[in-house]
């Protein structure tokens, strides 16, 4: 069976560190060398110079699947990159943090290497990704009423499910942002990190509708070798149990705004989500 999977390009690729990346077939179906970035033109960008977006990234690479095999993941470069391009073009500054300040981990195998805009972005932010701020420090020192932040951004990639959903620091940041009417932006698996806001008493997003990567699609992806096994847990299922409704059933370009929560479904939504997020923030500051 493993021989046939390799023959037809559906066996996940084993790396030297013992983890797996997607199969050749999965990469052809789920990634692209270029994106649909629309250029990020905003006729009236924000010029105030003091509105910032806090982007919370993962610092962990390996997801242990239900069968014990490790998936080499991180933040998805398109789901993170395209929204960043839009937010920057709209005039907002982006501060990057990981849970403890360790380097941002990116799914390098999904990098659109022929996309000039995305590659330039990652080059420009290389130092910030290598030496981000610490979420611990931010939660300890920056949760103030008079803040320059306008939004918290939770980029996608399965890495968003590693360390963030159970982070007390992220929970404090999300509740702080919610109480002060800041915006929260989350795409694909990024909404998994919203679980951090559950304090066991009440969930600030209960009753919300979001676009997110469906659990049902995650269940199917091992068939084409995208992952080396089934998911260890289902973030959509946990959000549903807390009163959140996911509006899409496919990994499509769905986006949604519910109150001050902006969400997108998958890499296919990255451009539309980025523009929706940027325009939503622009409308908020006008």
Short mmCIF file of C-alpha atoms in Angstrom, two decimals:
data_model
loop_
_atom_site.label_atom_id
_atom_site.label_comp_id
_atom_site.label_asym_id
_atom_site.label_seq_id
_atom_site.Cartn_x
_atom_site.Cartn_y
_atom_site.Cartn_z
CA UNK A 1 0.00 0.00 0.00
CA UNK A 2 2.81 2.47 0.89
CA UNK A 3 4.51 1.62 -2.41
CA UNK A 4 1.34 2.45 -4.34
CA UNK A 5 0.87 5.69 -2.41
CA UNK A 6 4.42 6.73 -3.32
CA UNK A 7 3.92 5.64 -6.91
CA UNK A 8 0.84 7.82 -7.34
CA UNK A 9 2.31 10.74 -5.39
CA UNK A 10 -0.12 10.58 -2.47
CA UNK A 11 2.31 9.54 0.26
CA UNK A 12 3.31 12.39 2.62
CA UNK A 13 6.97 13.37 2.31
CA UNK A 14 9.18 12.21 5.17
CA UNK A 15 11.77 14.77 6.27
CA UNK A 16 15.12 14.24 7.94
CA UNK A 17 13.66 15.33 11.29
CA UNK A 18 11.12 12.51 11.14
CA UNK A 19 8.14 14.76 10.43
CA UNK A 20 6.03 14.83 7.26
CA UNK A 21 5.06 17.48 4.76
CA UNK A 22 2.24 17.12 2.19
CA UNK A 23 2.49 14.67 -0.68
CA UNK A 24 3.33 15.75 -4.22
CA UNK A 25 -0.34 15.44 -5.17
CA UNK A 26 -1.50 17.46 -2.17
CA UNK A 27 0.97 20.23 -2.97
CA UNK A 28 -0.29 20.40 -6.55
CA UNK A 29 -3.91 20.56 -5.40
CA UNK A 30 -3.57 22.82 -2.37
CA UNK A 31 -0.70 25.21 -3.08
CA UNK A 32 0.34 27.53 -5.87
CA UNK A 33 3.51 29.38 -6.90
CA UNK A 34 1.48 32.60 -7.18
CA UNK A 35 -1.51 34.08 -5.35
CA UNK A 36 -4.58 36.06 -6.37
CA UNK A 37 -3.40 39.18 -4.52
CA UNK A 38 -5.27 42.07 -6.12
CA UNK A 39 -2.55 44.69 -5.62
CA UNK A 40 -3.83 46.17 -2.38
CA UNK A 41 -4.81 49.59 -3.72
CA UNK A 42 -6.71 51.79 -1.26
CA UNK A 43 -7.66 55.27 -2.54
CA UNK A 44 -7.86 56.69 0.99
CA UNK A 45 -5.51 54.74 3.27
CA UNK A 46 -5.19 55.56 6.94
CA UNK A 47 -2.69 58.37 7.49
CA UNK A 48 -2.93 58.85 11.24
CA UNK A 49 0.20 56.85 11.92
CA UNK A 50 -0.84 55.39 15.28
CA UNK A 51 -3.22 52.52 14.58
CA UNK A 52 -1.61 49.12 14.93
CA UNK A 53 -2.52 45.47 14.43
CA UNK A 54 -1.16 42.82 16.79
CA UNK A 55 -0.45 39.63 14.83
CA UNK A 56 -0.23 36.55 17.05
CA UNK A 57 1.75 33.75 15.40
CA UNK A 58 2.76 30.24 16.34
CA UNK A 59 6.30 29.35 17.40
CA UNK A 60 5.67 25.59 17.16
CA UNK A 61 6.24 23.47 14.07
CA UNK A 62 5.10 19.94 14.83
CA UNK A 63 1.55 18.67 15.16
CA UNK A 64 1.31 15.11 16.44
CA UNK A 65 -1.52 13.42 14.57
CA UNK A 66 -3.96 10.88 15.99
CA UNK A 67 -1.71 8.04 14.76
CA UNK A 68 1.39 9.48 16.43
CA UNK A 69 3.06 10.76 13.24
CA UNK A 70 4.25 14.34 13.16
CA UNK A 71 3.06 16.92 10.64
CA UNK A 72 5.46 19.77 9.84
CA UNK A 73 3.25 22.84 9.97
CA UNK A 74 3.25 26.45 11.22
CA UNK A 75 1.48 29.54 9.94
CA UNK A 76 0.36 29.38 6.31
CA UNK A 77 2.39 31.92 4.29
CA UNK A 78 -0.53 32.98 2.08
CA UNK A 79 -3.11 33.22 4.87
CA UNK A 80 -0.66 35.37 6.79
CA UNK A 81 0.99 37.20 3.89
CA UNK A 82 -1.95 38.45 1.86
CA UNK A 83 -3.82 39.96 4.83
CA UNK A 84 -0.57 41.61 5.91
CA UNK A 85 -0.17 43.14 2.45
CA UNK A 86 -3.68 44.56 2.60
CA UNK A 87 -3.38 45.90 6.13
CA UNK A 88 -0.06 47.57 5.34
CA UNK A 89 -1.39 49.05 2.09
CA UNK A 90 -4.37 50.44 4.00
CA UNK A 91 -1.98 52.31 6.28
CA UNK A 92 -1.88 50.15 9.42
CA UNK A 93 1.27 49.01 11.18
CA UNK A 94 1.73 45.38 12.23
CA UNK A 95 3.43 44.17 15.39
CA UNK A 96 4.30 40.48 15.55
CA UNK A 97 4.34 38.30 18.66
CA UNK A 98 4.64 34.60 19.44
CA UNK A 99 3.78 33.02 22.81
CA UNK A 100 7.30 33.39 24.25
CA UNK A 101 9.10 35.47 21.62
CA UNK A 102 10.64 32.52 19.78
CA UNK A 103 10.81 32.82 15.95
CA UNK A 104 7.63 32.64 13.91
CA UNK A 105 7.22 29.24 12.26
CA UNK A 106 5.92 29.28 8.67
CA UNK A 107 4.81 26.41 6.44
CA UNK A 108 7.67 26.88 4.00
CA UNK A 109 6.30 24.20 1.67
CA UNK A 110 3.29 26.44 0.96
CA UNK A 111 5.34 29.54 0.10
CA UNK A 112 4.28 31.04 -3.29
CA UNK A 113 7.81 31.57 -4.53
CA UNK A 114 6.87 33.18 -7.85
CA UNK A 115 4.70 35.80 -6.18
CA UNK A 116 6.80 38.95 -6.09
CA UNK A 117 4.62 40.78 -3.57
CA UNK A 118 4.54 37.96 -1.05
CA UNK A 119 8.24 37.18 -1.35
CA UNK A 120 9.14 40.85 -0.87
CA UNK A 121 6.91 40.99 2.22
CA UNK A 122 8.66 38.02 3.81
CA UNK A 123 12.02 39.54 3.01
CA UNK A 124 11.01 42.89 4.53
CA UNK A 125 9.70 41.24 7.70
CA UNK A 126 12.44 38.62 8.03
CA UNK A 127 13.94 40.20 11.15
CA UNK A 128 10.51 40.60 12.77
CA UNK A 129 9.69 36.96 12.11
CA UNK A 130 13.05 35.88 13.49
CA UNK A 131 12.80 38.07 16.59
CA UNK A 132 9.13 38.76 17.29
CA UNK A 133 7.75 40.20 20.49
CA UNK A 134 6.55 38.04 23.36
CA UNK A 135 2.84 37.51 23.95
CA UNK A 136 3.69 37.00 27.62
CA UNK A 137 5.20 40.48 27.80
CA UNK A 138 2.38 42.02 25.81
CA UNK A 139 -0.29 40.49 28.07
CA UNK A 140 1.65 41.65 31.14
CA UNK A 141 2.43 45.21 30.08
CA UNK A 142 0.21 46.39 27.22
CA UNK A 143 -3.41 45.66 28.15
CA UNK A 144 -4.28 49.29 28.73
CA UNK A 145 -7.39 51.34 28.01
CA UNK A 146 -5.68 54.03 25.95
CA UNK A 147 -4.20 51.79 23.29
CA UNK A 148 -2.96 52.42 19.76
CA UNK A 149 -4.06 48.94 18.69
CA UNK A 150 -7.14 48.56 16.55
CA UNK A 151 -7.12 44.80 15.94
CA UNK A 152 -5.69 41.40 16.81
CA UNK A 153 -4.88 39.16 13.84
CA UNK A 154 -4.80 35.35 14.13
CA UNK A 155 -3.33 33.98 10.87
CA UNK A 156 -4.10 30.49 9.63
CA UNK A 157 -2.16 27.31 9.17
CA UNK A 158 -2.51 24.23 11.38
CA UNK A 159 0.14 25.83 13.60
CA UNK A 160 -2.57 28.09 15.00
CA UNK A 161 -3.82 25.00 16.83
CA UNK A 162 -0.47 24.56 18.62
CA UNK A 163 -0.04 26.39 21.90
CA UNK A 164 -2.47 29.23 21.17
CA UNK A 165 -5.92 27.74 21.96
CA UNK A 166 -4.85 26.99 25.55
CA UNK A 167 -2.81 30.17 26.08
CA UNK A 168 -3.91 32.18 29.12
CA UNK A 169 -2.00 35.15 27.77
CA UNK A 170 -3.86 35.04 24.45
CA UNK A 171 -7.14 34.61 26.33
CA UNK A 172 -6.41 37.77 28.29
CA UNK A 173 -5.49 39.64 25.10
CA UNK A 174 -8.64 38.54 23.27
CA UNK A 175 -10.92 39.46 26.16
CA UNK A 176 -9.12 42.80 26.53
CA UNK A 177 -9.57 43.49 22.81
CA UNK A 178 -13.23 42.47 22.96
CA UNK A 179 -13.99 44.66 26.00
CA UNK A 180 -12.39 47.68 24.34
CA UNK A 181 -14.18 47.23 21.01
CA UNK A 182 -11.06 46.31 19.08
CA UNK A 183 -11.39 44.05 16.05
CA UNK A 184 -10.31 40.42 15.86
CA UNK A 185 -9.24 38.97 12.50
CA UNK A 186 -8.96 35.20 12.02
CA UNK A 187 -8.61 33.01 8.93
CA UNK A 188 -8.72 29.26 8.17
CA UNK A 189 -7.37 27.45 11.27
CA UNK A 190 -6.72 30.79 12.97
CA UNK A 191 -10.16 30.69 14.64
CA UNK A 192 -8.88 27.73 16.69
CA UNK A 193 -6.97 30.33 18.71
CA UNK A 194 -10.28 31.97 19.68
CA UNK A 195 -10.69 29.06 22.10
CA UNK A 196 -8.14 30.79 24.33
CA UNK A 197 -10.87 33.27 25.28
CA UNK A 198 -12.87 30.52 27.01
CA UNK A 199 -12.41 31.10 30.75
CA UNK A 200 -14.74 28.27 31.73
CA UNK A 201 -17.45 30.73 32.74
CA UNK A 202 -18.49 32.49 29.56
CA UNK A 203 -17.26 32.63 25.98
CA UNK A 204 -17.13 36.08 24.42
CA UNK A 205 -17.80 34.69 20.91
CA UNK A 206 -20.83 32.60 21.82
CA UNK A 207 -23.59 33.33 19.28
CA UNK A 208 -21.13 34.51 16.61
CA UNK A 209 -21.03 33.30 13.01
CA UNK A 210 -17.61 32.79 11.44
CA UNK A 211 -15.94 31.46 8.31
CA UNK A 212 -13.27 28.84 9.10
CA UNK A 213 -11.65 25.70 7.76
CA UNK A 214 -14.22 22.90 8.17
CA UNK A 215 -13.45 19.88 10.34
CA UNK A 216 -14.99 17.70 7.61
CA UNK A 217 -12.35 18.80 5.11
CA UNK A 218 -9.53 18.18 7.60
CA UNK A 219 -10.94 14.66 7.90
CA UNK A 220 -10.56 14.14 4.14
CA UNK A 221 -7.08 15.57 3.57
CA UNK A 222 -5.10 12.48 4.73
CA UNK A 223 -6.62 10.66 1.72
CA UNK A 224 -4.41 12.70 -0.62
CA UNK A 225 -1.45 12.77 1.74
CA UNK A 226 -1.80 16.38 2.84
CA UNK A 227 -1.24 15.21 6.41
CA UNK A 228 0.27 11.93 7.65
CA UNK A 229 -2.80 11.07 9.71
CA UNK A 230 -6.07 12.36 11.09
CA UNK A 231 -6.31 15.43 13.30
CA UNK A 232 -5.63 15.01 17.02
CA UNK A 233 -8.67 17.19 17.79
CA UNK A 234 -11.28 19.26 15.95
CA UNK A 235 -11.33 22.97 16.58
CA UNK A 236 -14.64 23.52 14.78
CA UNK A 237 -16.32 20.99 17.02
CA UNK A 238 -15.04 22.77 20.12
CA UNK A 239 -16.13 26.18 18.84
CA UNK A 240 -19.58 24.81 18.00
CA UNK A 241 -19.90 23.47 21.55
CA UNK A 242 -19.26 27.00 22.81
CA UNK A 243 -22.00 28.51 20.64
CA UNK A 244 -20.06 29.52 17.51
CA UNK A 245 -21.56 28.71 14.11
CA UNK A 246 -19.27 28.08 11.13
CA UNK A 247 -21.11 29.30 8.02
CA UNK A 248 -19.17 27.43 5.31
CA UNK A 249 -19.01 23.69 4.65
CA UNK A 250 -16.17 23.82 2.10
CA UNK A 251 -12.61 25.14 2.17
CA UNK A 252 -13.62 28.02 -0.07
CA UNK A 253 -13.33 31.80 -0.30
CA UNK A 254 -16.04 32.51 2.28
CA UNK A 255 -15.54 35.54 4.51
CA UNK A 256 -17.72 36.98 7.24
CA UNK A 257 -18.04 39.92 9.59
CA UNK A 258 -19.99 39.45 12.81
CA UNK A 259 -19.80 42.50 15.03
CA UNK A 260 -16.03 43.06 15.41
CA UNK A 261 -14.91 39.59 14.39
CA UNK A 262 -13.70 39.28 10.77
CA UNK A 263 -13.09 35.74 9.50
CA UNK A 264 -12.12 33.79 6.39
CA UNK A 265 -12.41 30.12 5.42
CA UNK A 266 -9.19 28.99 3.74
CA UNK A 267 -6.20 30.03 1.60
CA UNK A 268 -8.71 30.67 -1.18
CA UNK A 269 -10.17 33.44 0.97
CA UNK A 270 -6.85 35.09 1.86
CA UNK A 271 -7.10 38.00 -0.59
CA UNK A 272 -10.79 38.70 0.01
CA UNK A 273 -10.30 38.34 3.77
CA UNK A 274 -7.35 40.72 3.70
CA UNK A 275 -9.32 43.34 1.79
CA UNK A 276 -12.38 42.88 3.99
CA UNK A 277 -10.26 43.24 7.12
CA UNK A 278 -8.50 46.35 5.80
CA UNK A 279 -11.70 48.03 4.65
CA UNK A 280 -13.42 47.19 7.94
CA UNK A 281 -10.61 48.83 9.90
CA UNK A 282 -10.57 51.82 7.55
CA UNK A 283 -14.30 52.33 8.08
CA UNK A 284 -13.74 52.15 11.83
CA UNK A 285 -11.18 54.98 11.87
CA UNK A 286 -13.05 57.31 9.54
#
